[in-house]
Every structure is written in C-alpha cells, then in structure tokens.
C-alpha cells in the first residue's frame, strides 16, 4: 500500500533559535528537560523531535549538506532518527462534554463516531502528561519547528504532533506540509473602513487545496492510513461536502493511495470546487439534494459499508483544525488577540479554534483566551437564531442559497460543540445578508486581498460589531479566512458585472470599454487619473 505524499515547504521562517530540534548537521546539546517523544501503542519505534547526529560509521553513505544521507528522503531520515523514550503522550475518544463520572472512552484506533447515547465524541489528550513540561518549553519547541523540512514537523499541523495525534507513527502520516499560513496585517482595510490599526486576517485558504479543511484532513487520512496498516475494515473514505471538504479529502487520499468517495449536492457548488475531487481521482456522486441531504445519506452508507466517515462529525478533523489557533498565537509571539472571528456552517471550526486556544491556556503557553465570534450567512443561520434566543432553543432550518456556499448548512452536526465554545469564550454570533457579505468581500479585495464569500461573512460581523462599539478601535482582532478567493471567482465576476439580481453591487469595478485609438484611451485615462490625486 502506498504511503507516499506530496511535500511542500512551509511558508513561515523560524522565529527563534531553539535548544530542541537542532538541524541534523549540528551536534545535540544536553537538555534541561527530556524532549517530548511518542510511543505508538502498536509499534516499538518512536520519533525523536531532537534527532541525533548522523552515524559516524565510515561505511555509511556520505551525508548531504542538509544532514540527510545521499540515498534517503526526509521520511527515511526521520525513520533513522527514531528511538525509544520513557515519557509518553496519549489521546482517546470520549463523549463530548461528558461529566466527571463518565467512564466511556475509545481508542483512536477504533472506528466510532458517536457515543453510546448518540452524542458527539471528542478527542481527549492526557493533559497531566503534557503538563509535565511547562508553557515555555512548549512555546520554544513549537517555534523551533517552523520553517523546517524535518519530517513531519514541516507541517503547521504536525509541528504540534504531541497535541494532535501523539501515538501515530510518523511513517503513517500523510502530509502536504499544510498550515503555517499567512497572518495578514489588513492595514489599509482596517484604517479605511473600520478605523482600526490592529486588524489581521488569518489566510487559512493559502493551503494545499485552498481551504482550511487541509488542516483536519491530514490528521484524518493519516489515521486511516494507520488503520489500514493495522488491517482494520476500511476500504475507502467518504464525505458529504459543499466543496472544500471533498477537495481536501480527495487530495490526501490520492497522496496515500486510499480510495475516496464524495457526495456532492448537484448544482450547488462552484466549478473550481467540483473539479478538485474529480482531478484527484475521487468517486464523485452528484446528488439531487442539498448538503444536509448528502450528509444524511453518507451517514447511512458508512453504517453499512466499510467506508470511513470524513465529515466533521468525526472529531479527528478538529484536532488538525485547532492548530490554526495555536499558529495565530505563535505569529503574535504568544500574545493573545482580543477577538477571533470565524465563519460558521457545520460549526466544527469554531469549536476547533476554542479548543486550540483553551489548550494553550491550560498548558501555560498563554494566560487567557480571546473572545470568539461566529458569523453565519443569514440564508443559513440556525446558530444565530439559537444565540438570539438566549441559547434556549436550537432549531434546524432549511438553508437557502448563499454565495457563501460552503456554509450553506441548515442542520449543523457540531451545534453542541459550537454552543459550548461560544458560551465558554463569552462569544457572540452574528449574521450577514447576501448583499452585506458580497460588499464586504469587494471592499477587502479593493485593499489588496482576494477573499472568499465566507470571509466576507466574517468581515460583515466585524463591521457590525465595530459600528455598535462592541469591538473597539484598538482591539487586536483576527478574521479567519477559510478558503482561497480563486475558488469563488464566478461570484466575483457576477458582482463586478452587476449581474446579481436585487443587489446594488456598490463596490463593483467593471472594465471600461474603449475604442482602439490613442485619443480615446488618453481621454479615458485623464478622466480616471484626475480623480486619483495621491493622499499622503
């Protein structure tokens, strides 16, 4: 079975010189504390985040300048540096938000998606084992891995391996070195439209398949890769999708040589999203229903066939997605922002961000958590309606068509997780109309970004909270951008062409038709430039 994967260099550079994982061509030094390592429950081999120097055996191949031997790749190099250690970390499935008396738990090597009561599951880490190392240790360890090609730590997800899937063998990991995405200082947008000087956009869509879904899918497909090697009954992996989940699933399964099956709602996703799973070789079913209908079908199918469910009902995905929260803290040199705004559809991501921030606080990396905001499209807003009721009642809705198609979900699987995260972070839920989200997207694009409609939903929430004074001008605020704007180019074409019915498209910038002669071009340019006096 193939376990190879595409490898891409990280986009961030290391910020500090660390005593932990030294480059392979340098000598190791003595540590103040033993480094975190992993022991698989089914394998006697582990991987040292602080690899020793290469062998001095004169018969060994000569090392390359990077420290890798001439006849090996980075996975071979990682395998060569494994060793047995005394300290271990572990994780297991438990019922979500279970009480202290609950004894129900499952190994991550079991194929299980729901608790005995039918509720959601959560991945629970051995926090006491992690607490044996202080916050300063974890900060320095995570920082030291950024920008490296050391397998698997070149990934923004797997650079936090001890907090994600501590027991997986590195050889089973399927990674495209995802994560490490840009935290963009939205200087002009913040100043021009909001009067803010500390506004940031976390571009999670600058990833392997163009969305934040890669962060979770590398974890899920890696675990499936492990399960198949353990001879568990897993023939393939399947998901229902509004686009981005299917793209991530198909890419990572293709890299690992694992069959993938995708249920897509017919005529409800963009061509750019549809072509990704097709190009990556997935078995794609276009079904005459919406996402909620696809989700119902895939759950029924996976209960009968040996197909592993890859939707965010599966809590493994959230372990990867939570690393984006940790990354934000890293990029601020471990200072906590005041607000983080996340678009919400199936609602797993808002809980993932909460979980990432909570772990950092609990393990001493930071002293507090940011306030969270979840923003929904008004055409698919069950969480918003629940929030407006004072969290008293949740009721699924029939999701109407929205340009933010990836969050066009009326019956979100992770509703309980989202409510928990928002209650415990003193959070807020907002909504955006179609015109509001498209205008916000166009405004952001006009200042140098190129965002998706879902990010427009999050920016709409920010605009409303700024206008009401809830978010102050000086508050450090992060808006999470979940997908690359190129996936939604048709919506941008329609907006700037003013072809959207009943929408003013106030910030449209259509091309100007002009005759092919010098005088006509000069007339048009003089008129345009006359209104563009530099404002210094």
Short mmCIF file of C-alpha atoms in Angstrom, two decimals:
data_model
loop_
_atom_site.label_atom_id
_atom_site.label_comp_id
_atom_site.label_asym_id
_atom_site.label_seq_id
_atom_site.Cartn_x
_atom_site.Cartn_y
_atom_site.Cartn_z
CA UNK A 1 0.00 0.00 0.00
CA UNK A 2 1.36 3.35 -0.96
CA UNK A 3 2.07 5.81 1.79
CA UNK A 4 3.92 8.46 -0.15
CA UNK A 5 2.73 12.05 -0.12
CA UNK A 6 3.32 15.40 -1.73
CA UNK A 7 5.70 17.59 0.23
CA UNK A 8 5.71 21.35 0.20
CA UNK A 9 7.97 23.75 2.03
CA UNK A 10 6.48 25.78 4.86
CA UNK A 11 5.77 29.45 4.24
CA UNK A 12 6.99 30.67 7.64
CA UNK A 13 10.51 31.08 8.87
CA UNK A 14 11.69 30.06 12.33
CA UNK A 15 11.48 32.94 14.77
CA UNK A 16 13.87 31.84 17.43
CA UNK A 17 16.96 29.82 17.98
CA UNK A 18 15.96 26.77 19.98
CA UNK A 19 17.70 24.16 22.04
CA UNK A 20 15.21 21.49 20.96
CA UNK A 21 15.29 20.00 17.45
CA UNK A 22 18.73 21.02 16.18
CA UNK A 23 19.49 20.75 12.48
CA UNK A 24 20.91 17.34 11.71
CA UNK A 25 24.34 18.66 10.77
CA UNK A 26 24.82 20.19 14.23
CA UNK A 27 25.70 18.43 17.44
CA UNK A 28 22.98 17.97 20.05
CA UNK A 29 23.38 19.64 23.41
CA UNK A 30 22.17 18.49 26.79
CA UNK A 31 18.59 19.46 27.54
CA UNK A 32 17.24 20.95 30.73
CA UNK A 33 14.28 18.58 30.35
CA UNK A 34 13.80 15.46 28.23
CA UNK A 35 12.17 16.22 24.88
CA UNK A 36 8.59 15.10 24.20
CA UNK A 37 8.52 11.88 22.20
CA UNK A 38 5.90 9.44 21.09
CA UNK A 39 5.45 5.72 21.64
CA UNK A 40 2.90 4.07 19.40
CA UNK A 41 0.64 1.58 21.17
CA UNK A 42 1.27 -0.88 18.34
CA UNK A 43 4.86 -0.15 17.46
CA UNK A 44 8.10 -0.13 19.39
CA UNK A 45 9.58 2.65 17.30
CA UNK A 46 9.30 6.34 18.07
CA UNK A 47 10.47 9.57 16.58
CA UNK A 48 12.70 11.98 18.43
CA UNK A 49 11.89 15.64 17.91
CA UNK A 50 15.55 16.25 18.78
CA UNK A 51 17.29 13.91 16.31
CA UNK A 52 20.84 12.93 16.99
CA UNK A 53 23.65 13.47 14.52
CA UNK A 54 24.20 11.07 11.67
CA UNK A 55 26.13 7.90 12.16
CA UNK A 56 29.91 8.13 12.19
CA UNK A 57 30.27 4.68 10.62
CA UNK A 58 32.83 5.05 7.85
CA UNK A 59 30.80 2.61 5.72
CA UNK A 60 27.70 4.84 5.81
CA UNK A 61 26.82 6.92 2.76
CA UNK A 62 28.12 10.46 2.87
CA UNK A 63 25.60 12.95 4.29
CA UNK A 64 24.31 15.77 2.13
CA UNK A 65 24.75 19.35 3.28
CA UNK A 66 21.29 19.20 4.88
CA UNK A 67 22.41 16.28 7.06
CA UNK A 68 20.38 13.75 5.05
CA UNK A 69 22.26 10.78 3.67
CA UNK A 70 22.74 10.71 -0.07
CA UNK A 71 20.43 7.74 -0.64
CA UNK A 72 17.48 8.73 1.58
CA UNK A 73 14.49 11.04 1.56
CA UNK A 74 13.14 13.03 4.50
CA UNK A 75 10.86 10.18 5.61
CA UNK A 76 13.85 7.78 5.58
CA UNK A 77 15.84 10.34 7.53
CA UNK A 78 13.10 10.58 10.17
CA UNK A 79 12.97 6.79 10.45
CA UNK A 80 16.73 6.68 11.02
CA UNK A 81 16.42 9.01 13.99
CA UNK A 82 13.78 7.08 15.90
CA UNK A 83 14.46 5.75 19.35
CA UNK A 84 12.68 4.53 22.49
CA UNK A 85 11.94 7.06 25.23
CA UNK A 86 10.43 6.84 28.69
CA UNK A 87 7.89 9.67 28.51
CA UNK A 88 4.69 9.12 26.55
CA UNK A 89 1.65 11.09 25.44
CA UNK A 90 -1.71 9.66 24.50
CA UNK A 91 -5.22 10.56 23.40
CA UNK A 92 -8.59 8.83 23.24
CA UNK A 93 -12.20 9.40 22.22
CA UNK A 94 -14.61 10.39 24.98
CA UNK A 95 -18.21 11.63 24.83
CA UNK A 96 -18.25 15.36 24.14
CA UNK A 97 -18.69 17.45 27.30
CA UNK A 98 -19.02 14.30 29.41
CA UNK A 99 -19.37 14.68 33.16
CA UNK A 100 -16.59 13.72 35.59
CA UNK A 101 -18.31 10.39 36.35
CA UNK A 102 -18.26 9.19 32.74
CA UNK A 103 -16.09 6.14 32.11
CA UNK A 104 -16.91 5.77 28.40
CA UNK A 105 -13.86 6.04 26.14
CA UNK A 106 -12.45 4.54 22.96
CA UNK A 107 -9.05 4.07 21.40
CA UNK A 108 -8.37 6.28 18.39
CA UNK A 109 -7.77 3.01 16.55
CA UNK A 110 -11.47 2.15 16.88
CA UNK A 111 -13.91 3.14 14.15
CA UNK A 112 -16.51 5.04 16.13
CA UNK A 113 -18.25 8.38 15.52
CA UNK A 114 -20.89 8.63 18.24
CA UNK A 115 -21.08 7.94 21.96
CA UNK A 116 -23.38 5.27 23.39
CA UNK A 117 -26.03 7.92 23.93
CA UNK A 118 -25.77 9.00 20.29
CA UNK A 119 -23.93 12.22 21.10
CA UNK A 120 -20.74 13.64 19.65
CA UNK A 121 -17.29 12.40 20.57
CA UNK A 122 -14.24 14.48 21.39
CA UNK A 123 -10.52 13.69 21.33
CA UNK A 124 -9.22 13.96 24.88
CA UNK A 125 -5.49 14.29 25.48
CA UNK A 126 -3.62 13.21 28.60
CA UNK A 127 -3.26 16.74 29.91
CA UNK A 128 -1.42 15.66 33.04
CA UNK A 129 1.32 14.08 30.93
CA UNK A 130 1.56 17.22 28.80
CA UNK A 131 1.73 19.39 31.94
CA UNK A 132 5.00 17.72 32.92
CA UNK A 133 6.51 20.24 30.52
CA UNK A 134 5.89 23.91 31.19
CA UNK A 135 4.49 26.52 28.82
CA UNK A 136 7.89 27.95 27.98
CA UNK A 137 9.03 24.51 26.88
CA UNK A 138 6.09 24.00 24.53
CA UNK A 139 6.40 27.51 23.09
CA UNK A 140 10.06 27.02 22.27
CA UNK A 141 9.55 23.52 20.92
CA UNK A 142 6.74 24.58 18.57
CA UNK A 143 8.61 27.71 17.44
CA UNK A 144 11.76 25.71 16.73
CA UNK A 145 9.97 23.53 14.17
CA UNK A 146 8.59 26.32 11.99
CA UNK A 147 10.12 26.58 8.54
CA UNK A 148 11.94 23.23 8.68
CA UNK A 149 11.65 20.27 6.34
CA UNK A 150 12.21 17.75 9.13
CA UNK A 151 9.56 15.05 8.72
CA UNK A 152 6.79 15.51 9.77
CA UNK A 153 7.37 18.82 11.56
CA UNK A 154 7.50 20.96 8.43
CA UNK A 155 3.70 20.88 8.58
CA UNK A 156 1.97 23.51 10.67
CA UNK A 157 -0.26 20.73 11.98
CA UNK A 158 2.37 18.09 12.69
CA UNK A 159 4.72 20.61 14.27
CA UNK A 160 2.24 20.23 17.17
CA UNK A 161 2.15 16.42 16.85
CA UNK A 162 2.17 15.79 20.61
CA UNK A 163 -1.08 17.76 20.87
CA UNK A 164 -2.70 16.28 17.75
CA UNK A 165 -2.14 12.53 17.25
CA UNK A 166 0.63 11.67 19.71
CA UNK A 167 0.57 7.92 19.12
CA UNK A 168 0.77 7.77 15.34
CA UNK A 169 3.98 6.55 13.75
CA UNK A 170 5.49 9.32 11.58
CA UNK A 171 5.73 6.83 8.73
CA UNK A 172 1.92 6.65 8.62
CA UNK A 173 1.45 10.43 8.37
CA UNK A 174 0.09 11.81 5.09
CA UNK A 175 1.06 15.46 4.85
CA UNK A 176 1.46 18.20 2.25
CA UNK A 177 3.21 20.44 4.81
CA UNK A 178 -0.11 22.21 5.27
CA UNK A 179 -0.67 25.06 7.71
CA UNK A 180 1.88 27.77 8.51
CA UNK A 181 -0.50 30.08 6.65
CA UNK A 182 -0.09 33.83 6.38
CA UNK A 183 -1.36 36.12 9.13
CA UNK A 184 -2.01 39.19 7.03
CA UNK A 185 -1.97 42.67 8.54
CA UNK A 186 -5.05 44.23 6.93
CA UNK A 187 -3.60 47.70 7.35
CA UNK A 188 -5.45 49.58 4.65
CA UNK A 189 -8.77 47.78 5.08
CA UNK A 190 -8.71 48.32 8.83
CA UNK A 191 -7.86 52.02 8.60
CA UNK A 192 -10.07 52.90 5.64
CA UNK A 193 -13.26 51.05 6.50
CA UNK A 194 -13.13 50.39 10.25
CA UNK A 195 -10.78 52.87 11.87
CA UNK A 196 -8.65 50.01 13.18
CA UNK A 197 -4.88 49.70 13.22
CA UNK A 198 -4.56 46.15 14.57
CA UNK A 199 -6.74 44.10 12.24
CA UNK A 200 -5.41 40.79 10.90
CA UNK A 201 -6.68 38.15 8.50
CA UNK A 202 -5.56 34.56 9.01
CA UNK A 203 -5.42 33.22 5.45
CA UNK A 204 -6.16 29.54 6.12
CA UNK A 205 -7.12 29.20 2.46
CA UNK A 206 -3.47 29.56 1.46
CA UNK A 207 -3.01 25.83 1.83
CA UNK A 208 -2.56 22.72 -0.28
CA UNK A 209 -6.11 22.55 -1.70
CA UNK A 210 -7.05 26.15 -0.99
CA UNK A 211 -9.03 25.85 2.24
CA UNK A 212 -8.65 25.32 5.98
CA UNK A 213 -10.04 21.78 5.54
CA UNK A 214 -6.49 20.57 4.81
CA UNK A 215 -5.60 21.08 8.48
CA UNK A 216 -8.10 18.48 9.60
CA UNK A 217 -7.84 16.16 6.63
CA UNK A 218 -4.14 15.46 7.06
CA UNK A 219 -4.98 14.13 10.53
CA UNK A 220 -7.97 12.05 9.47
CA UNK A 221 -6.33 10.49 6.41
CA UNK A 222 -3.14 9.79 8.37
CA UNK A 223 -5.20 7.87 10.94
CA UNK A 224 -6.99 5.99 8.16
CA UNK A 225 -3.59 5.13 6.70
CA UNK A 226 -2.64 3.72 10.09
CA UNK A 227 -5.93 1.81 10.44
CA UNK A 228 -5.48 0.15 7.06
CA UNK A 229 -1.98 -0.94 8.02
CA UNK A 230 -3.50 -2.38 11.22
CA UNK A 231 -5.87 -4.40 8.95
CA UNK A 232 -8.97 -2.59 10.18
CA UNK A 233 -12.01 -2.92 7.85
CA UNK A 234 -11.55 0.32 5.92
CA UNK A 235 -11.83 0.08 2.13
CA UNK A 236 -12.08 3.82 1.50
CA UNK A 237 -13.00 7.19 2.95
CA UNK A 238 -16.17 9.13 2.20
CA UNK A 239 -17.68 12.54 2.85
CA UNK A 240 -20.62 14.75 2.09
CA UNK A 241 -19.41 18.15 1.03
CA UNK A 242 -20.26 21.65 -0.09
CA UNK A 243 -16.91 21.69 -1.89
CA UNK A 244 -13.85 22.25 0.26
CA UNK A 245 -14.06 19.06 2.34
CA UNK A 246 -14.20 16.95 -0.80
CA UNK A 247 -11.18 18.73 -2.25
CA UNK A 248 -9.10 18.11 0.85
CA UNK A 249 -10.24 14.51 1.24
CA UNK A 250 -9.53 13.64 -2.39
CA UNK A 251 -6.06 15.19 -2.36
CA UNK A 252 -4.84 13.49 0.80
CA UNK A 253 -6.37 10.14 -0.12
CA UNK A 254 -4.74 10.36 -3.54
CA UNK A 255 -1.38 11.05 -1.90
CA UNK A 256 -1.79 7.97 0.29
CA UNK A 257 -3.29 5.72 -2.40
CA UNK A 258 -6.60 5.36 -0.50
CA UNK A 259 -9.92 5.33 -2.41
CA UNK A 260 -12.19 8.32 -1.68
CA UNK A 261 -15.93 8.70 -2.24
CA UNK A 262 -17.60 12.11 -2.37
CA UNK A 263 -21.29 13.01 -2.08
CA UNK A 264 -21.91 16.48 -3.57
CA UNK A 265 -25.22 18.38 -3.85
CA UNK A 266 -25.92 18.81 -7.56
CA UNK A 267 -25.51 22.33 -8.97
CA UNK A 268 -24.79 23.88 -5.58
CA UNK A 269 -21.00 24.26 -5.54
CA UNK A 270 -18.58 26.19 -7.72
CA UNK A 271 -16.87 24.60 -10.73
CA UNK A 272 -13.49 25.21 -9.08
CA UNK A 273 -14.61 23.16 -6.08
CA UNK A 274 -16.21 20.42 -8.18
CA UNK A 275 -13.16 19.82 -10.35
CA UNK A 276 -10.78 19.25 -7.44
CA UNK A 277 -12.09 15.83 -6.29
CA UNK A 278 -12.59 14.81 -9.91
CA UNK A 279 -9.00 15.68 -10.78
CA UNK A 280 -7.67 13.87 -7.72
CA UNK A 281 -9.45 10.66 -8.71
CA UNK A 282 -12.32 10.53 -6.22
CA UNK A 283 -15.50 8.59 -6.99
CA UNK A 284 -17.89 11.56 -7.12
CA UNK A 285 -21.66 11.23 -6.71
CA UNK A 286 -23.67 14.31 -7.72
CA UNK A 287 -26.91 14.01 -5.77
CA UNK A 288 -30.13 15.92 -6.29
CA UNK A 289 -30.35 17.31 -2.75
CA UNK A 290 -28.65 19.86 -0.52
CA UNK A 291 -25.71 19.34 1.86
CA UNK A 292 -27.95 18.20 4.69
CA UNK A 293 -29.44 15.55 2.40
CA UNK A 294 -25.97 14.40 1.35
CA UNK A 295 -24.92 14.25 4.99
CA UNK A 296 -27.88 12.04 5.87
CA UNK A 297 -27.05 9.67 3.02
CA UNK A 298 -23.33 9.37 3.78
CA UNK A 299 -24.06 8.56 7.42
CA UNK A 300 -26.43 5.78 6.33
CA UNK A 301 -23.95 4.43 3.79
CA UNK A 302 -20.97 4.40 6.16
CA UNK A 303 -23.01 2.44 8.70
CA UNK A 304 -23.42 -0.35 6.13
CA UNK A 305 -20.19 -0.29 4.09
CA UNK A 306 -16.50 -0.27 5.19
CA UNK A 307 -16.14 3.41 4.27
CA UNK A 308 -14.60 5.68 6.89
CA UNK A 309 -16.63 8.86 7.51
CA UNK A 310 -14.60 12.02 6.95
CA UNK A 311 -17.08 14.75 7.86
CA UNK A 312 -16.58 16.92 10.93
CA UNK A 313 -18.89 14.60 12.85
CA UNK A 314 -15.55 12.78 13.05
CA UNK A 315 -13.66 14.58 15.82
CA UNK A 316 -10.22 13.72 14.41
CA UNK A 317 -10.56 16.56 11.90
CA UNK A 318 -10.90 19.13 14.68
CA UNK A 319 -7.52 18.11 16.11
CA UNK A 320 -5.84 19.41 12.98
CA UNK A 321 -8.04 22.48 12.67
CA UNK A 322 -7.26 23.59 16.24
CA UNK A 323 -3.62 24.11 15.25
CA UNK A 324 -4.63 27.27 13.34
CA UNK A 325 -5.45 28.84 16.72
CA UNK A 326 -2.05 27.85 18.09
CA UNK A 327 -0.44 29.26 14.94
CA UNK A 328 -2.11 32.63 15.49
CA UNK A 329 -0.60 32.80 18.97
CA UNK A 330 2.81 31.84 17.58
CA UNK A 331 2.62 34.54 14.94
CA UNK A 332 1.87 37.14 17.64
CA UNK A 333 4.87 35.90 19.66
CA UNK A 334 2.42 34.24 22.06
CA UNK A 335 0.39 37.37 22.73
CA UNK A 336 -3.37 36.75 22.78
CA UNK A 337 -5.59 38.77 20.41
CA UNK A 338 -8.76 40.31 21.79
CA UNK A 339 -11.12 38.85 19.19
CA UNK A 340 -11.13 35.99 16.67
CA UNK A 341 -13.98 35.90 14.11
CA UNK A 342 -14.76 32.61 12.33
CA UNK A 343 -17.36 31.90 9.61
CA UNK A 344 -19.70 29.08 10.66
CA UNK A 345 -21.55 26.40 8.69
CA UNK A 346 -21.29 22.88 10.08
CA UNK A 347 -19.74 24.59 13.14
CA UNK A 348 -16.80 22.29 13.84
CA UNK A 349 -14.24 25.04 13.18
CA UNK A 350 -15.42 27.45 15.88
CA UNK A 351 -15.01 24.65 18.44
CA UNK A 352 -11.62 23.72 16.99
CA UNK A 353 -10.38 27.29 17.49
CA UNK A 354 -11.74 27.31 21.03
CA UNK A 355 -10.02 24.00 21.76
CA UNK A 356 -6.67 25.24 20.43
CA UNK A 357 -6.78 28.44 22.49
CA UNK A 358 -8.00 26.55 25.57
CA UNK A 359 -5.16 24.02 25.42
CA UNK A 360 -2.61 26.82 25.18
CA UNK A 361 -4.06 28.48 28.26
CA UNK A 362 -4.40 25.24 30.21
CA UNK A 363 -0.82 24.21 29.48
CA UNK A 364 0.62 27.60 30.36
CA UNK A 365 1.62 28.93 26.94
CA UNK A 366 -0.68 31.96 27.39
CA UNK A 367 -2.63 33.38 30.30
CA UNK A 368 -6.03 33.91 28.68
CA UNK A 369 -8.20 33.16 25.64
CA UNK A 370 -9.61 35.57 23.04
CA UNK A 371 -13.32 36.20 22.69
CA UNK A 372 -14.77 34.28 19.77
CA UNK A 373 -17.30 35.42 17.18
CA UNK A 374 -19.08 33.01 14.86
CA UNK A 375 -20.64 34.57 11.77
CA UNK A 376 -23.28 32.91 9.60
CA UNK A 377 -24.95 33.73 6.32
CA UNK A 378 -28.47 34.98 7.01
CA UNK A 379 -29.71 32.40 4.48
CA UNK A 380 -28.34 29.57 6.66
CA UNK A 381 -28.35 30.85 10.23
CA UNK A 382 -29.54 28.26 12.78
CA UNK A 383 -26.76 29.10 15.27
CA UNK A 384 -27.53 32.81 15.05
CA UNK A 385 -31.21 32.17 15.77
CA UNK A 386 -30.25 29.99 18.73
CA UNK A 387 -27.97 32.74 20.06
CA UNK A 388 -30.69 35.37 19.69
CA UNK A 389 -33.00 33.13 21.74
CA UNK A 390 -30.52 33.29 24.61
CA UNK A 391 -29.22 29.80 23.79
CA UNK A 392 -32.60 28.45 24.90
CA UNK A 393 -33.64 26.66 21.73
CA UNK A 394 -31.88 25.27 18.68
CA UNK A 395 -33.94 24.52 15.62
CA UNK A 396 -32.62 23.32 12.28
CA UNK A 397 -33.57 25.48 9.30
CA UNK A 398 -33.90 24.92 5.58
CA UNK A 399 -30.74 26.53 4.23
CA UNK A 400 -31.39 28.88 1.34
CA UNK A 401 -28.94 29.60 -1.47
CA UNK A 402 -26.00 31.77 -0.45
CA UNK A 403 -22.84 32.95 -2.18
CA UNK A 404 -21.08 31.57 0.91
CA UNK A 405 -21.91 28.09 -0.35
CA UNK A 406 -19.54 26.19 1.94
CA UNK A 407 -21.59 27.29 4.96
CA UNK A 408 -25.00 26.73 3.36
CA UNK A 409 -25.96 24.28 6.09
CA UNK A 410 -29.23 24.33 7.99
CA UNK A 411 -28.71 21.41 10.37
CA UNK A 412 -25.08 21.63 11.55
CA UNK A 413 -23.54 18.50 13.02
CA UNK A 414 -21.40 20.39 15.54
CA UNK A 415 -24.09 22.63 17.00
CA UNK A 416 -23.42 21.40 20.56
CA UNK A 417 -19.69 21.99 20.16
CA UNK A 418 -20.25 25.50 18.83
CA UNK A 419 -22.61 26.50 21.64
CA UNK A 420 -20.14 25.16 24.21
CA UNK A 421 -17.23 27.07 22.65
CA UNK A 422 -19.12 30.35 22.43
CA UNK A 423 -20.57 30.15 25.93
CA UNK A 424 -17.14 29.44 27.42
CA UNK A 425 -15.38 32.21 25.48
CA UNK A 426 -18.02 34.87 26.15
CA UNK A 427 -18.65 34.66 22.43
CA UNK A 428 -21.03 36.32 20.01
CA UNK A 429 -22.90 35.14 16.92
CA UNK A 430 -23.64 37.48 14.00
CA UNK A 431 -25.17 37.07 10.57
CA UNK A 432 -24.67 38.63 7.13
CA UNK A 433 -27.12 39.14 4.30
CA UNK A 434 -26.05 38.31 0.77
CA UNK A 435 -25.50 41.97 -0.06
CA UNK A 436 -23.52 42.57 3.14
CA UNK A 437 -21.18 39.66 2.61
CA UNK A 438 -20.58 40.44 -1.06
CA UNK A 439 -19.93 44.13 -0.35
CA UNK A 440 -17.51 43.23 2.44
CA UNK A 441 -15.69 40.84 0.10
CA UNK A 442 -15.41 43.53 -2.57
CA UNK A 443 -14.13 46.10 -0.07
CA UNK A 444 -11.48 43.71 1.20
CA UNK A 445 -10.40 42.83 -2.35
CA UNK A 446 -10.06 46.54 -3.16
CA UNK A 447 -7.37 46.82 -0.47
CA UNK A 448 -5.20 44.04 -1.83
CA UNK A 449 -6.85 40.88 -0.57
CA UNK A 450 -8.68 38.29 -2.67
CA UNK A 451 -11.01 36.60 -0.25
CA UNK A 452 -13.85 34.10 -0.43
CA UNK A 453 -17.50 34.95 0.31
CA UNK A 454 -17.25 33.15 3.66
CA UNK A 455 -14.57 35.59 4.75
CA UNK A 456 -16.99 38.29 3.63
CA UNK A 457 -19.45 36.84 6.15
CA UNK A 458 -16.84 37.16 8.91
CA UNK A 459 -15.92 40.71 7.86
CA UNK A 460 -19.61 41.65 7.90
CA UNK A 461 -19.76 40.56 11.53
CA UNK A 462 -16.71 42.68 12.28
CA UNK A 463 -18.30 45.73 10.62
CA UNK A 464 -21.46 45.35 12.71
CA UNK A 465 -19.56 44.84 15.96
CA UNK A 466 -17.35 47.86 15.25
CA UNK A 467 -20.34 50.03 14.40
CA UNK A 468 -22.08 49.01 17.64
CA UNK A 469 -18.93 49.65 19.68
CA UNK A 470 -18.60 46.06 20.88
CA UNK A 471 -15.20 45.79 19.19
CA UNK A 472 -13.10 48.86 19.96
CA UNK A 473 -10.81 50.63 17.51
CA UNK A 474 -7.73 49.47 19.39
CA UNK A 475 -8.75 45.83 19.85
CA UNK A 476 -6.41 43.34 18.22
CA UNK A 477 -8.78 41.36 16.01
CA UNK A 478 -8.22 38.34 13.76
CA UNK A 479 -10.65 37.41 10.99
CA UNK A 480 -10.28 33.80 9.85
CA UNK A 481 -10.34 33.43 6.07
CA UNK A 482 -11.33 29.85 5.34
CA UNK A 483 -10.80 29.43 1.59
CA UNK A 484 -8.94 30.96 -1.35
CA UNK A 485 -10.84 33.53 -3.39
CA UNK A 486 -9.98 31.79 -6.66
CA UNK A 487 -12.43 29.04 -5.74
CA UNK A 488 -15.24 31.58 -5.96
CA UNK A 489 -14.21 33.63 -8.98
CA UNK A 490 -17.64 33.36 -10.62
CA UNK A 491 -19.29 35.14 -7.71
CA UNK A 492 -16.74 37.95 -8.08
CA UNK A 493 -17.38 38.14 -11.84
CA UNK A 494 -21.11 38.39 -11.24
CA UNK A 495 -20.64 41.10 -8.61
CA UNK A 496 -18.32 43.30 -10.65
CA UNK A 497 -20.51 42.81 -13.73
CA UNK A 498 -23.52 43.91 -11.66
CA UNK A 499 -25.39 40.81 -12.76
CA UNK A 500 -26.69 39.79 -9.34
CA UNK A 501 -30.46 40.36 -9.16
CA UNK A 502 -31.69 42.78 -6.49
CA UNK A 503 -28.15 43.69 -5.43
CA UNK A 504 -26.67 47.18 -5.90
CA UNK A 505 -23.08 45.87 -6.06
CA UNK A 506 -21.92 49.23 -4.67
CA UNK A 507 -18.21 48.47 -4.97
CA UNK A 508 -18.27 46.94 -8.45
CA UNK A 509 -15.30 47.73 -10.65
CA UNK A 510 -16.24 46.64 -14.20
CA UNK A 511 -13.83 47.08 -17.12
CA UNK A 512 -14.26 50.22 -19.23
CA UNK A 513 -14.99 49.69 -22.92
CA UNK A 514 -12.82 51.99 -25.07
CA UNK A 515 -12.03 52.32 -28.78
CA UNK A 516 -8.65 51.14 -30.03
CA UNK A 517 -7.18 54.57 -30.74
CA UNK A 518 -4.76 56.80 -28.84
CA UNK A 519 -7.09 59.74 -28.32
CA UNK A 520 -9.90 57.66 -26.84
CA UNK A 521 -7.51 55.88 -24.47
CA UNK A 522 -5.97 59.19 -23.38
CA UNK A 523 -9.38 60.73 -22.69
CA UNK A 524 -10.40 57.81 -20.51
CA UNK A 525 -7.11 57.75 -18.61
CA UNK A 526 -7.08 61.53 -17.96
CA UNK A 527 -10.59 61.36 -16.55
CA UNK A 528 -9.65 58.42 -14.33
CA UNK A 529 -6.36 59.88 -13.10
CA UNK A 530 -7.94 63.24 -12.39
CA UNK A 531 -9.82 61.61 -9.53
CA UNK A 532 -6.76 59.81 -8.13
CA UNK A 533 -4.72 62.59 -6.51
CA UNK A 534 -2.31 60.90 -4.04
CA UNK A 535 -3.36 61.34 -0.43
CA UNK A 536 -0.17 61.27 1.65
#
